[in-house]
Amino acid sequence: MPCSPPSANGLFSGPIMNETLTILEKPIFGTLAVIGTGLIGSSLARAARASKAVSHIIMSDASARVCERVRTLGIADSVYEDAAEAVREADFIILCVPVGACGTVMEAIAPFLRPGAVLSDTGSVKGAVMAQIGPFLPQQVTFVPGHPVAGTEYSGPDAGFSTLFHNRWCILTPDNQPDETVSQVQAFWEACGAKVEIMSASHHDLVLAITSHVPHLIAYNIVGTAADLETVTQSEVVKFSAGGFRDFTRIAASDPVMWRDIFLNNKGAVLEMLGRFNEDLAALARAIRWDDGNALLELFTRTRAIRRGVVEEGQ
Amino acid sequence: MPCSPPSANGLFSGPIMNETLTILEKPIFGTLAVIGTGLIGSSLARAARASKAVSHIIMSDASARVCERVRTLGIADSVYEDAAEAVREADFIILCVPVGACGTVMEAIAPFLRPGAVLSDTGSVKGAVMAQIGPFLPQQVTFVPGHPVAGTEYSGPDAGFSTLFHNRWCILTPDNQPDETVSQVQAFWEACGAKVEIMSASHHDLVLAITSHVPHLIAYNIVGTAADLETVTQSEVVKFSAGGFRDFTRIAASDPVMWRDIFLNNKGAVLEMLGRFNEDLAALARAIRWDDGNALLELFTRTRAIRRGVVEEGQ
């Protein structure tokens, strides 16, 4: 998996990288354990340290090679291969592993979680993650599931940066957890630069299916379709990519394991939204076939207005 | 139609905007007439002037208001509402109008073209444009169809900039025109910063269908699908757009009339490529439904490699 620095005009980032985080006078949690040291985990460790949102940072990664790299980067106070070792002393634990690995990791760490500890995660799917974690959750541990809607097409601990979450939304799906703990987790994310929204897990999974999962699926798909053509060479596809295709290749360069897990774990909402997309695409294809220029013009004018909304929101 | 300056991290542009063009010692053509003063036409006028590729620039736009704006911008030596007036003295004429308007414009200007003049265009579809123009083409005028694969999501004369074509490909589909004239047109585009590739019109239309037209179609489509949902509000779609959707809204903000014309005029290739896209998407949906993680992982790993090709090519 390539580890490259995020580009200044990369997917999701933007010109926020030079801004600084507010530094807290009093940490929100004592010891933070970040399980998983990829783009999200390593950005979180950097943001938590820069903002002094926690006083001590432990990180853990299943790969010895990656742990070594994290030590070299110096973004944690200590680094363990064994996730169970990492959580023993932690007040706040955040799982930053692919959605499909949450259950396994949770099973491994559950016996070692401190009573009173707060657990969270950063998975792009919330229903399936909650279902995986629930059965292993100790009674005296509070779980506040989370999802920062931020990322780049790069992976690995080198790809992280402290302002990744700046001005991005982090969705929490606490589902009846104590307000006080939810507020703590919210304050942590705000210290890391994010804006926080609270909603149900099922609504989250629907919203993200249309704003993130299906867009990724169709980007992966068109890049695959283009690569498989007999009539157009791969070098032509690359050469003339500035006509629109280029942006799809950037999205289709996102982490393969992470995205496999997202699709398999948000199957219902993804297939539902994909069904809607397909219906609309069939209508559009029909408008083209039957020369219905007005139908095309109406849609293309409407979508332009939505772009203005996105620009105004600063997303 | 909004006229905004191209953003530094906008859709097709990139960090090339500060680079300068090579200035020619001897112009390639005497008088250039640019018909249509939108993003492409106005960028072309700016590039031709900056590189001194021509000695005199005439522009024309059907809208009196737009002509006035072009005069204020000062990017042409003279500006006419009447295209016929604009071409009388021109040695080199480039049509920069939506693909669907080429025939009408050609019919209007044909009687006024000088013998020996060279005609070109910038349409994103080549077969249909050649079919529209052919019947009106005077015997002593040479037509070298062209398509610069460059653009942004902005429209209008204010959106243009002189380095839009820098390091981008311009495809010529001359179809048996004299080598000498084709070389002149090629030299003109190279002076404007582009790299030139020559191919047949039908191959061009196939290549662009997959690298540009279908990507735009599915971007317009998903933005429309998202806007029409009852279960997710439009404000949620905008708010959480950083998860991937945002990039689609940028593509779906492209000029509505230009894109309507492209789809209607490259119907065959677009519907063929869309058919391939749909087949592949159905297979992907099936892999998700039946938990075939390996199929997903295989595709997502392959598409990541194509991204590397695009980055290496600098497109």
mmCIF file with all atom_site columns, C-alpha atoms in Angstrom, chain B residues 126 130 171-175 198-205:
data_model
loop_
_atom_site.group_PDB
_atom_site.id
_atom_site.type_symbol
_atom_site.label_atom_id
_atom_site.label_alt_id
_atom_site.label_comp_id
_atom_site.label_asym_id
_atom_site.label_entity_id
_atom_site.label_seq_id
_atom_site.pdbx_PDB_ins_code
_atom_site.Cartn_x
_atom_site.Cartn_y
_atom_site.Cartn_z
_atom_site.occupancy
_atom_site.B_iso_or_equiv
_atom_site.pdbx_formal_charge
_atom_site.auth_seq_id
_atom_site.auth_comp_id
_atom_site.auth_asym_id
_atom_site.auth_atom_id
_atom_site.pdbx_PDB_model_num
ATOM 1  C CA . LYS B 1 126 ? -16.024 15.164 -33.582 1.00 0.00 ? 126 LYS B CA 1
ATOM 2  C CA . MET B 1 130 ? -17.946 17.145 -38.985 1.00 0.00 ? 130 MET B CA 1
ATOM 3  C CA . ILE B 1 171 ? -6.892  16.008 -30.337 1.00 0.00 ? 171 ILE B CA 1
ATOM 4  C CA . LEU B 1 172 ? -7.088  16.814 -34.064 1.00 0.00 ? 172 LEU B CA 1
ATOM 5  C CA . THR B 1 173 ? -9.204  14.677 -36.422 1.00 0.00 ? 173 THR B CA 1
ATOM 6  C CA . PRO B 1 174 ? -8.145  16.077 -39.840 1.00 0.00 ? 174 PRO B CA 1
ATOM 7  C CA . ASP B 1 175 ? -9.360  13.165 -41.989 1.00 0.00 ? 175 ASP B CA 1
ATOM 8  C CA . ILE B 1 198 ? -4.055  13.033 -34.246 1.00 0.00 ? 198 ILE B CA 1
ATOM 9  C CA . MET B 1 199 ? -6.713  10.306 -34.595 1.00 0.00 ? 199 MET B CA 1
ATOM 10 C CA . SER B 1 200 ? -9.917  9.505  -36.465 1.00 0.00 ? 200 SER B CA 1
ATOM 11 C CA . ALA B 1 201 ? -13.161 11.222 -35.456 1.00 0.00 ? 201 ALA B CA 1
ATOM 12 C CA . SER B 1 202 ? -14.852 7.926  -34.601 1.00 0.00 ? 202 SER B CA 1
ATOM 13 C CA . HIS B 1 203 ? -12.008 6.825  -32.335 1.00 0.00 ? 203 HIS B CA 1
ATOM 14 C CA . HIS B 1 204 ? -11.991 10.247 -30.676 1.00 0.00 ? 204 HIS B CA 1
ATOM 15 C CA . ASP B 1 205 ? -15.701 9.931  -29.907 1.00 0.00 ? 205 ASP B CA 1
#
